[in-house]
Amino acid sequence: MQIKKDLACAYQILAKLKLADHTYTHLSSRPAGADYYYIHPFGLRFEEVTEDNLLKVSLDGQILEGNEYQYNETGYIIHSSIYKARADLNSAIHIHTVPTVAVSCMKAGLMPISQWALHFYGQVSYHDYNSLALDNQAHGSVLARDLGDKKVMFLRNHGIITCGKTMPEAFFYCYHLELACQTQVAALSTGAELIIPNAETCIQANHDLLNFEKDLGQRDWQAWIRFLEKAQGKNRQS
């Protein structure tokens, strides 16, 4: 199944890019509009995830297929709440890297100071930190509410969630958001006065960047697959 294959590849690519956080973050995908999704078993590192060991989970957090190591309540609440609320979304990536967590802590949030960041101008929502997502009513429903109609959300003091109609789209946002956050942290660390484009330019740039190609993320995704295949080939030879 292509959905499972792409999901497993996304885990593997993030591992190669060193954007995983040991066993503490997660990705998911589902067939368009399905009442279930695929996610990795809690306890695996991203490089250990394969198409064969993915779990099939209902939107109520019930394991339908596969063997879990430990029930991943936070993961199931986060992904299930998104899919229940948004029929248009079929993939979600939740990561916490040092740059994304750093920006999530900043009161100003993501600043439009790089072209990477301009992908998200006016397109980002924020969710206030309220501990681990262990209660669907107290956490899942609020998370879905805060995501609203956006596809990208900062979890304050925690990390990010990027979503898409497909995994290539969700991955496109994840990669560019990571670079935007790296840039913001680096720029602010210099203490220099920053140049920020005016609102008109930001709006135009955002429109152009998100409409540059018809199937957003697909061209990049094919390049990521080639990157992964080459990296795996080198590993087999060594």
Coordinates of N, CA and C in Angstrom, one line a residue:
M1 N 0.8 -1.2 0.0 CA 0.0 0.0 0.0 C 0.9 1.2 0.0
Q2 N 0.6 2.2 -0.9 CA 1.5 3.3 -1.1 C 1.5 4.2 0.1
I3 N 0.3 4.3 0.8 CA 0.3 5.2 2.0 C 1.2 4.7 3.1
K4 N 1.2 3.4 3.3 CA 2.1 2.8 4.3 C 3.6 2.9 3.9
K5 N 3.8 2.7 2.6 CA 5.2 2.9 2.1 C 5.7 4.3 2.3
D6 N 4.9 5.3 2.0 CA 5.3 6.7 2.1 C 5.5 7.0 3.6
L7 N 4.6 6.5 4.4 CA 4.7 6.8 5.9 C 6.0 6.2 6.4
A8 N 6.4 5.0 6.1 CA 7.6 4.4 6.6 C 8.8 5.1 6.0
C9 N 8.7 5.6 4.8 CA 9.8 6.3 4.2 C 10.0 7.7 5.0
A10 N 8.9 8.3 5.3 CA 9.0 9.6 6.0 C 9.7 9.4 7.4
Y11 N 9.4 8.3 8.1 CA 10.1 8.0 9.3 C 11.6 7.9 9.1
Q12 N 11.9 7.1 8.0 CA 13.3 6.8 7.7 C 14.1 8.1 7.3
I13 N 13.4 9.0 6.5 CA 14.1 10.2 6.1 C 14.3 11.1 7.2
L14 N 13.4 11.3 8.1 CA 13.6 12.1 9.3 C 14.7 11.6 10.2
A15 N 14.8 10.3 10.2 CA 15.9 9.7 11.0 C 17.3 10.1 10.4
K16 N 17.3 10.0 9.0 CA 18.6 10.3 8.3 C 18.9 11.8 8.5
L17 N 17.9 12.6 8.6 CA 18.1 14.1 8.8 C 18.3 14.5 10.3
K18 N 18.3 13.5 11.1 CA 18.5 13.7 12.6 C 17.4 14.6 13.2
L19 N 16.2 14.4 12.7 CA 15.1 15.2 13.2 C 14.1 14.4 14.1
A20 N 14.6 13.3 14.5 CA 13.8 12.4 15.5 C 14.2 12.8 16.9
D21 N 13.4 12.4 17.8 CA 13.7 12.6 19.2 C 13.6 11.2 19.9
H22 N 14.6 10.4 19.6 CA 14.6 9.0 20.2 C 13.3 8.3 19.9
T23 N 12.5 8.0 20.9 CA 11.2 7.3 20.7 C 10.0 8.2 21.0
Y24 N 10.2 9.5 21.0 CA 9.2 10.4 21.6 C 8.3 11.2 20.6
T25 N 8.5 11.0 19.4 CA 7.6 11.7 18.4 C 7.0 10.7 17.4
H26 N 6.1 11.2 16.6 CA 5.3 10.2 15.8 C 4.7 10.9 14.5
L27 N 4.5 10.1 13.5 CA 3.9 10.4 12.3 C 2.8 9.5 12.0
S28 N 1.8 9.9 11.2 CA 0.7 9.1 10.8 C 0.2 9.4 9.5
S29 N -0.5 8.4 8.9 CA -1.2 8.6 7.6 C -2.4 7.7 7.5
R30 N -3.3 8.1 6.7 CA -4.5 7.3 6.5 C -5.0 7.4 5.0
P31 N -5.7 6.4 4.5 CA -6.3 6.6 3.2 C -7.3 7.8 3.3
A32 N -7.5 8.5 2.2 CA -8.4 9.7 2.3 C -9.7 9.5 2.9
G33 N -9.9 10.2 4.0 CA -11.2 10.2 4.7 C -11.5 8.9 5.6
A34 N -10.5 8.0 5.7 CA -10.7 6.8 6.4 C -10.9 7.0 7.9
D35 N -11.6 6.1 8.6 CA -11.8 6.2 10.0 C -10.7 5.4 10.8
Y36 N -9.6 5.3 10.2 CA -8.4 4.7 10.9 C -7.2 5.3 10.3
Y37 N -6.0 5.0 10.9 CA -4.8 5.6 10.4 C -3.6 4.6 10.7
Y38 N -2.5 4.8 10.2 CA -1.3 4.0 10.4 C -0.3 4.9 11.2
I39 N 0.4 4.3 12.2 CA 1.4 4.9 13.0 C 2.4 3.9 13.5
H40 N 3.5 4.3 13.9 CA 4.5 3.3 14.3 C 4.3 2.9 15.8
P41 N 4.7 1.7 16.2 CA 4.6 1.2 17.5 C 5.5 2.1 18.5
F42 N 4.9 2.6 19.5 CA 5.6 3.4 20.5 C 6.8 2.6 21.1
G43 N 7.9 3.1 21.1 CA 9.1 2.5 21.6 C 10.2 2.2 20.5
L44 N 9.8 2.3 19.2 CA 10.7 2.2 18.1 C 11.3 3.5 17.8
R45 N 12.6 3.5 17.5 CA 13.3 4.7 16.9 C 12.8 4.8 15.5
F46 N 12.9 6.0 14.9 CA 12.4 6.2 13.5 C 13.1 5.3 12.5
E47 N 14.4 5.0 12.7 CA 15.1 4.2 11.7 C 14.7 2.7 11.8
E48 N 14.0 2.4 12.8 CA 13.5 1.0 13.0 C 12.1 0.8 12.4
V49 N 11.5 1.9 11.9 CA 10.1 1.8 11.4 C 10.1 1.3 10.0
T50 N 9.3 0.3 9.7 CA 9.1 -0.3 8.3 C 7.7 -0.3 8.0
E51 N 7.4 -0.6 6.7 CA 6.0 -0.7 6.3 C 5.3 -1.9 7.0
D52 N 6.1 -2.9 7.3 CA 5.5 -4.1 7.9 C 5.2 -4.0 9.4
N53 N 5.9 -3.1 10.2 CA 5.6 -3.0 11.6 C 4.7 -1.8 12.0
L54 N 4.1 -1.1 11.0 CA 3.2 0.0 11.3 C 1.9 -0.6 11.9
L55 N 1.3 0.1 12.8 CA 0.1 -0.2 13.4 C -1.1 0.4 12.7
K56 N -2.2 -0.3 12.6 CA -3.5 0.3 12.1 C -4.3 0.6 13.4
V57 N -4.7 1.9 13.5 CA -5.4 2.4 14.7 C -6.7 3.1 14.3
S58 N -7.7 2.8 15.1 CA -9.0 3.5 14.8 C -9.0 4.9 15.4
L59 N -9.9 5.7 15.0 CA -10.0 7.1 15.4 C -10.3 7.2 16.9
D60 N -10.7 6.0 17.5 CA -11.0 6.0 18.9 C -9.8 5.4 19.7
G61 N -8.7 5.2 19.0 CA -7.4 4.8 19.6 C -7.4 3.3 19.9
Q62 N -8.1 2.5 19.1 CA -8.1 1.0 19.3 C -7.1 0.4 18.2
I63 N -6.3 -0.5 18.7 CA -5.4 -1.2 17.7 C -6.1 -2.2 16.9
L64 N -6.2 -2.0 15.6 CA -6.9 -2.8 14.7 C -6.0 -3.9 14.0
E65 N -4.7 -3.5 13.8 CA -3.7 -4.4 13.3 C -2.4 -4.1 13.8
G66 N -1.5 -5.1 14.0 CA -0.2 -4.9 14.4 C 0.0 -5.1 15.9
N67 N 1.3 -5.1 16.3 CA 1.7 -5.4 17.7 C 2.4 -4.2 18.3
E68 N 1.8 -3.6 19.3 CA 2.4 -2.5 20.0 C 3.2 -2.9 21.2
Y69 N 4.2 -2.1 21.5 CA 5.1 -2.4 22.7 C 4.5 -1.8 23.9
Q70 N 3.9 -0.6 23.8 CA 3.2 0.1 24.9 C 2.1 1.0 24.3
Y71 N 1.0 1.0 25.0 CA -0.1 1.9 24.5 C 0.3 3.3 24.4
N72 N 0.3 3.9 23.2 CA 0.8 5.3 23.0 C -0.4 6.3 23.1
E73 N -0.9 6.5 24.3 CA -2.1 7.3 24.5 C -1.9 8.7 23.9
T74 N -0.8 9.4 24.2 CA -0.6 10.7 23.7 C -0.6 10.8 22.2
G75 N 0.1 9.8 21.6 CA 0.1 9.8 20.1 C -1.2 9.6 19.5
Y76 N -2.0 8.6 20.1 CA -3.3 8.3 19.5 C -4.3 9.5 19.7
I77 N -4.2 10.2 20.8 CA -5.1 11.4 21.0 C -4.7 12.5 20.1
I78 N -3.4 12.8 19.9 CA -3.0 13.8 19.0 C -3.5 13.6 17.5
H79 N -3.2 12.4 17.0 CA -3.5 12.1 15.6 C -5.0 11.8 15.4
S80 N -5.6 11.1 16.3 CA -7.1 10.9 16.2 C -7.9 12.2 16.2
S81 N -7.5 13.1 17.1 CA -8.2 14.4 17.2 C -8.1 15.2 15.9
I82 N -7.0 15.1 15.3 CA -6.8 15.9 14.0 C -7.7 15.3 12.9
Y83 N -7.6 13.9 12.8 CA -8.4 13.3 11.7 C -9.9 13.4 11.9
K84 N -10.3 13.3 13.2 CA -11.8 13.5 13.5 C -12.3 14.8 13.1
A85 N -11.4 15.9 13.3 CA -11.9 17.2 13.1 C -11.7 17.7 11.6
R86 N -10.7 17.1 10.9 CA -10.4 17.6 9.6 C -10.4 16.5 8.5
A87 N -11.5 16.4 7.8 CA -11.6 15.4 6.8 C -10.7 15.6 5.6
D88 N -10.1 16.9 5.5 CA -9.2 17.2 4.4 C -7.8 16.8 4.7
L89 N -7.5 16.3 5.9 CA -6.1 16.0 6.2 C -6.0 14.5 6.4
N90 N -4.9 14.0 5.8 CA -4.7 12.5 5.8 C -3.3 12.1 6.2
S91 N -2.4 13.1 6.6 CA -1.1 12.8 7.1 C -0.8 13.9 8.2
A92 N -0.1 13.5 9.2 CA 0.4 14.4 10.2 C 1.7 14.0 10.8
I93 N 2.6 15.0 11.0 CA 3.9 14.8 11.5 C 4.0 15.6 12.8
H94 N 4.4 15.0 13.9 CA 4.7 15.7 15.1 C 6.1 15.4 15.5
I95 N 6.9 16.5 15.6 CA 8.3 16.4 16.0 C 8.6 17.5 17.0
H96 N 9.7 17.2 17.8 CA 10.2 18.3 18.6 C 11.7 18.3 18.5
T97 N 12.3 19.2 17.8 CA 13.7 19.5 17.7 C 14.1 20.7 18.5
V98 N 15.4 20.9 18.7 CA 15.8 22.1 19.5 C 15.3 23.4 18.9
P99 N 15.5 23.6 17.5 CA 15.0 24.8 16.9 C 13.5 25.0 17.0
T100 N 12.7 24.0 16.7 CA 11.3 24.1 16.7 C 10.7 24.4 18.1
V101 N 11.3 23.7 19.1 CA 10.9 23.9 20.5 C 11.3 25.3 20.9
A102 N 12.5 25.8 20.5 CA 12.9 27.1 20.9 C 12.0 28.2 20.4
V103 N 11.6 28.1 19.1 CA 10.6 29.1 18.5 C 9.3 28.9 19.2
S104 N 8.9 27.7 19.5 CA 7.6 27.5 20.2 C 7.5 28.2 21.5
C105 N 8.7 28.5 22.1 CA 8.8 29.2 23.4 C 8.7 30.7 23.3
M106 N 9.0 31.2 22.1 CA 9.1 32.6 21.9 C 7.7 33.2 21.8
K107 N 7.5 34.3 22.5 CA 6.2 35.0 22.5 C 5.8 35.4 21.1
A108 N 6.7 35.8 20.3 CA 6.4 36.3 19.0 C 6.1 35.2 18.0
G109 N 6.5 33.9 18.4 CA 6.2 32.8 17.5 C 7.2 32.9 16.3
L110 N 6.7 32.3 15.2 CA 7.6 32.3 14.0 C 7.6 33.6 13.4
M111 N 8.8 34.1 13.1 CA 8.9 35.5 12.5 C 9.2 35.3 11.0
P112 N 8.7 36.2 10.2 CA 8.8 36.2 8.7 C 10.2 36.8 8.3
I113 N 11.3 36.1 8.7 CA 12.6 36.7 8.4 C 13.4 35.9 7.4
S114 N 12.8 34.8 6.9 CA 13.5 34.0 5.9 C 12.5 33.5 4.9
Q115 N 13.0 33.1 3.7 CA 12.0 32.6 2.7 C 11.4 31.3 3.2
W116 N 12.2 30.5 4.0 CA 11.6 29.3 4.6 C 10.4 29.7 5.5
A117 N 10.5 30.8 6.3 CA 9.4 31.2 7.1 C 8.2 31.7 6.4
L118 N 8.5 32.3 5.2 CA 7.4 32.9 4.5 C 6.4 31.9 3.9
H119 N 6.8 30.6 3.9 CA 5.9 29.6 3.5 C 4.7 29.5 4.5
F120 N 4.9 30.1 5.7 CA 4.0 29.9 6.8 C 3.3 31.2 7.2
Y121 N 3.6 32.3 6.5 CA 3.0 33.6 6.8 C 1.5 33.6 6.8
G122 N 0.9 33.8 8.0 CA -0.5 33.8 8.1 C -1.1 32.4 8.0
Q123 N -0.3 31.3 8.1 CA -0.7 30.0 7.9 C -0.5 29.1 9.1
V124 N -0.1 29.7 10.3 CA 0.3 28.9 11.4 C -0.7 29.2 12.6
S125 N -1.0 28.2 13.3 CA -1.8 28.3 14.6 C -0.9 27.9 15.8
Y126 N -1.3 28.2 17.0 CA -0.6 28.0 18.2 C -1.5 27.3 19.2
H127 N -0.9 26.4 19.9 CA -1.6 25.6 21.0 C -0.8 25.7 22.3
D128 N -1.4 26.3 23.3 CA -0.7 26.5 24.6 C -0.4 25.1 25.3
Y129 N 0.7 25.1 25.9 CA 1.2 23.8 26.6 C 0.2 23.5 27.7
N130 N -0.2 22.3 27.8 CA -1.0 21.8 29.0 C -0.7 20.4 29.4
S131 N 0.6 20.1 29.4 CA 1.2 18.8 29.8 C 0.9 17.8 28.7
L132 N 1.1 16.5 29.1 CA 0.9 15.4 28.1 C -0.5 15.3 27.7
A133 N -0.7 14.9 26.4 CA -2.1 14.7 25.9 C -2.6 13.4 26.3
L134 N -3.2 13.3 27.5 CA -3.6 12.0 28.1 C -5.1 12.0 28.3
D135 N -5.8 13.0 27.9 CA -7.3 13.0 28.0 C -7.8 13.6 26.7
N136 N -8.7 12.9 26.1 CA -9.2 13.3 24.8 C -10.0 14.6 24.8
Q137 N -10.8 14.7 25.9 CA -11.7 15.9 26.0 C -10.8 17.1 26.4
A138 N -9.9 16.9 27.4 CA -9.2 18.1 27.9 C -8.0 18.5 26.9
H139 N -7.5 17.5 26.1 CA -6.4 17.8 25.3 C -6.7 17.7 23.8
G140 N -7.2 16.5 23.4 CA -7.5 16.3 22.0 C -8.4 17.3 21.3
S141 N -9.5 17.6 22.0 CA -10.5 18.5 21.4 C -9.9 19.9 21.4
V142 N -9.2 20.3 22.4 CA -8.6 21.6 22.4 C -7.5 21.7 21.3
L143 N -6.7 20.7 21.1 CA -5.7 20.7 20.1 C -6.3 20.9 18.7
A144 N -7.4 20.1 18.5 CA -8.1 20.2 17.2 C -8.7 21.6 17.0
R145 N -9.2 22.2 18.1 CA -9.8 23.5 18.0 C -8.7 24.5 17.7
D146 N -7.6 24.4 18.3 CA -6.5 25.4 18.1 C -5.9 25.2 16.7
L147 N -5.9 24.0 16.1 CA -5.4 23.8 14.8 C -6.3 24.6 13.8
G148 N -7.6 24.6 14.1 CA -8.5 25.3 13.2 C -8.5 24.9 11.8
D149 N -8.4 25.8 10.9 CA -8.3 25.5 9.5 C -6.9 25.5 8.9
K150 N -5.9 25.5 9.8 CA -4.5 25.5 9.4 C -4.0 24.1 9.2
K151 N -2.8 24.0 8.6 CA -2.1 22.8 8.4 C -0.8 22.7 9.2
V152 N -0.5 23.8 9.9 CA 0.7 23.8 10.6 C 0.4 24.5 12.0
M153 N 1.0 23.8 13.1 CA 0.7 24.4 14.4 C 1.9 24.2 15.3
F154 N 2.2 25.3 16.0 CA 3.3 25.2 17.1 C 2.6 24.8 18.3
L155 N 3.1 23.8 19.0 CA 2.7 23.4 20.3 C 3.6 24.2 21.3
R156 N 3.1 25.1 22.0 CA 4.0 26.0 22.8 C 4.8 25.2 23.8
N157 N 6.1 25.5 23.9 CA 7.0 24.8 24.8 C 7.1 23.3 24.5
H158 N 6.8 22.9 23.3 CA 6.7 21.5 23.0 C 7.3 21.1 21.6
G159 N 6.8 21.7 20.6 CA 7.3 21.3 19.2 C 6.3 21.8 18.2
I160 N 6.2 21.0 17.1 CA 5.3 21.3 16.0 C 4.5 20.1 15.5
I161 N 3.4 20.5 14.8 CA 2.6 19.5 14.0 C 2.5 20.1 12.7
T162 N 2.8 19.3 11.6 CA 2.5 19.7 10.3 C 1.6 18.6 9.6
C163 N 0.6 19.1 8.9 CA -0.4 18.2 8.3 C -0.5 18.4 6.8
G164 N -1.1 17.5 6.1 CA -1.3 17.6 4.7 C -2.3 16.7 4.2
K165 N -2.8 16.9 2.9 CA -3.6 15.9 2.3 C -2.9 14.6 2.0
T166 N -1.6 14.7 1.9 CA -0.7 13.6 1.6 C 0.5 13.7 2.5
M167 N 1.3 12.6 2.7 CA 2.6 12.7 3.4 C 3.6 13.6 2.7
P168 N 3.7 13.6 1.3 CA 4.6 14.6 0.7 C 4.3 16.0 1.1
E169 N 3.0 16.4 1.2 CA 2.7 17.8 1.6 C 3.0 18.0 3.0
A170 N 2.7 17.1 3.9 CA 3.0 17.3 5.4 C 4.5 17.4 5.6
F171 N 5.3 16.6 4.8 CA 6.7 16.5 4.9 C 7.3 17.8 4.4
F172 N 6.8 18.4 3.3 CA 7.2 19.7 2.7 C 7.1 20.7 3.8
Y173 N 6.0 20.8 4.5 CA 5.9 21.8 5.6 C 6.9 21.5 6.7
C174 N 7.0 20.3 7.1 CA 7.9 20.0 8.2 C 9.3 20.4 7.9
Y175 N 9.8 20.1 6.8 CA 11.2 20.4 6.4 C 11.5 21.9 6.4
H176 N 10.6 22.6 5.7 CA 10.8 24.0 5.6 C 10.6 24.7 7.0
L177 N 9.7 24.2 7.8 CA 9.5 24.8 9.1 C 10.7 24.6 10.0
E178 N 11.3 23.4 9.9 CA 12.5 23.2 10.7 C 13.6 24.2 10.3
L179 N 13.8 24.4 9.0 CA 14.8 25.3 8.5 C 14.5 26.8 8.9
A180 N 13.2 27.1 8.9 CA 12.8 28.5 9.3 C 13.1 28.7 10.8
C181 N 12.9 27.7 11.6 CA 13.2 27.8 13.0 C 14.7 27.8 13.3
Q182 N 15.4 27.0 12.6 CA 16.9 27.1 12.7 C 17.4 28.5 12.4
T183 N 16.9 29.1 11.3 CA 17.3 30.4 10.9 C 16.9 31.4 11.9
Q184 N 15.7 31.4 12.5 CA 15.3 32.3 13.5 C 16.1 32.3 14.7
V185 N 16.4 31.1 15.2 CA 17.3 30.9 16.4 C 18.7 31.5 16.1
A186 N 19.2 31.2 14.9 CA 20.5 31.7 14.6 C 20.6 33.2 14.5
A187 N 19.6 33.8 13.8 CA 19.5 35.2 13.6 C 19.4 35.9 15.0
L188 N 18.5 35.5 15.8 CA 18.3 36.1 17.1 C 19.5 36.0 18.0
S189 N 20.3 34.9 17.8 CA 21.4 34.7 18.7 C 22.5 35.7 18.4
T190 N 22.5 36.4 17.2 CA 23.5 37.4 16.9 C 23.3 38.7 17.6
G191 N 22.1 38.9 18.1 CA 21.8 40.2 18.7 C 21.6 41.4 17.7
A192 N 21.8 41.1 16.4 CA 21.7 42.2 15.4 C 20.3 42.6 15.2
E193 N 20.1 43.8 14.7 CA 18.7 44.2 14.3 C 18.3 43.5 13.1
L194 N 17.1 42.9 13.1 CA 16.7 42.1 12.0 C 15.9 42.9 11.0
I195 N 16.0 42.5 9.7 CA 15.2 43.1 8.6 C 14.0 42.2 8.4
I196 N 12.8 42.8 8.5 CA 11.6 42.0 8.3 C 10.8 42.6 7.1
P197 N 10.5 41.8 6.1 CA 9.8 42.3 4.9 C 8.4 42.9 5.4
N198 N 7.9 43.8 4.6 CA 6.6 44.4 4.9 C 5.5 43.4 4.7
A199 N 4.3 43.7 5.2 CA 3.2 42.7 5.2 C 2.8 42.4 3.7
E200 N 2.8 43.4 2.9 CA 2.5 43.1 1.5 C 3.4 42.1 0.8
T201 N 4.7 42.3 1.0 CA 5.7 41.4 0.5 C 5.5 40.0 1.1
C202 N 5.3 39.9 2.3 CA 5.1 38.6 3.0 C 3.9 37.9 2.4
I203 N 2.8 38.6 2.2 CA 1.6 38.0 1.7 C 1.8 37.5 0.3
Q204 N 2.5 38.3 -0.5 CA 2.8 37.9 -1.9 C 3.7 36.7 -2.0
A205 N 4.7 36.7 -1.1 CA 5.7 35.6 -1.1 C 5.0 34.3 -0.6
N206 N 4.2 34.4 0.4 CA 3.5 33.2 0.8 C 2.6 32.6 -0.3
H207 N 1.9 33.5 -1.0 CA 1.1 33.0 -2.1 C 1.9 32.3 -3.2
D208 N 3.0 33.0 -3.5 CA 3.9 32.4 -4.6 C 4.5 31.1 -4.2
L209 N 5.0 31.0 -2.9 CA 5.6 29.8 -2.5 C 4.7 28.6 -2.4
L210 N 3.5 28.8 -2.0 CA 2.5 27.7 -1.8 C 1.8 27.4 -3.1
N211 N 2.0 28.2 -4.1 CA 1.3 28.0 -5.4 C 2.3 27.8 -6.5
F212 N 3.6 27.6 -6.1 CA 4.7 27.4 -7.1 C 4.5 26.2 -8.0
E213 N 3.9 25.2 -7.5 CA 3.7 24.0 -8.2 C 2.3 23.4 -7.9
K214 N 1.7 22.6 -8.7 CA 0.4 22.1 -8.6 C 0.2 21.1 -7.4
D215 N 1.1 20.1 -7.3 CA 1.0 19.1 -6.3 C 2.1 19.4 -5.2
L216 N 1.8 20.3 -4.3 CA 2.8 20.8 -3.4 C 3.5 19.6 -2.6
G217 N 4.8 19.6 -2.7 CA 5.6 18.6 -2.0 C 6.0 17.4 -2.8
Q218 N 5.2 17.1 -3.9 CA 5.4 15.9 -4.6 C 6.8 15.8 -5.3
R219 N 7.2 16.9 -5.9 CA 8.5 17.0 -6.6 C 9.7 16.7 -5.5
D220 N 9.6 17.5 -4.4 CA 10.5 17.3 -3.3 C 10.5 15.9 -2.8
W221 N 9.3 15.3 -2.7 CA 9.2 13.9 -2.1 C 9.9 12.9 -3.0
Q222 N 9.8 13.0 -4.3 CA 10.6 12.1 -5.2 C 12.1 12.2 -4.9
A223 N 12.5 13.5 -4.7 CA 14.0 13.7 -4.4 C 14.3 13.1 -3.0
W224 N 13.4 13.2 -2.1 CA 13.7 12.6 -0.7 C 13.8 11.1 -0.9
I225 N 12.9 10.5 -1.7 CA 13.0 9.0 -1.9 C 14.3 8.6 -2.5
R226 N 14.8 9.4 -3.5 CA 16.1 9.1 -4.0 C 17.2 9.3 -3.0
F227 N 17.1 10.3 -2.1 CA 18.0 10.5 -1.0 C 18.1 9.3 -0.1
L228 N 16.9 8.8 0.2 CA 16.8 7.7 1.2 C 17.4 6.4 0.5
E229 N 17.0 6.2 -0.7 CA 17.5 5.0 -1.4 C 19.0 5.0 -1.5
K230 N 19.6 6.1 -1.8 CA 21.1 6.2 -1.8 C 21.7 6.0 -0.5
A231 N 21.1 6.6 0.6 CA 21.6 6.4 1.9 C 21.5 5.0 2.4
Q232 N 20.4 4.3 2.1 CA 20.3 2.9 2.4 C 21.2 2.0 1.6
G233 N 21.5 2.4 0.4 CA 22.4 1.6 -0.4 C 23.8 1.7 0.1
K234 N 24.2 2.8 0.6 CA 25.5 3.0 1.2 C 25.6 2.2 2.5
N235 N 24.5 2.1 3.3 CA 24.5 1.4 4.5 C 24.7 -0.1 4.3
R236 N 24.0 -0.6 3.2 CA 24.1 -2.0 2.9 C 25.5 -2.4 2.4
Q237 N 26.2 -1.5 1.8 CA 27.6 -1.7 1.3 C 28.6 -1.7 2.4
S238 N 28.4 -0.9 3.5 CA 29.4 -0.7 4.5 C 29.4 -1.9 5.5

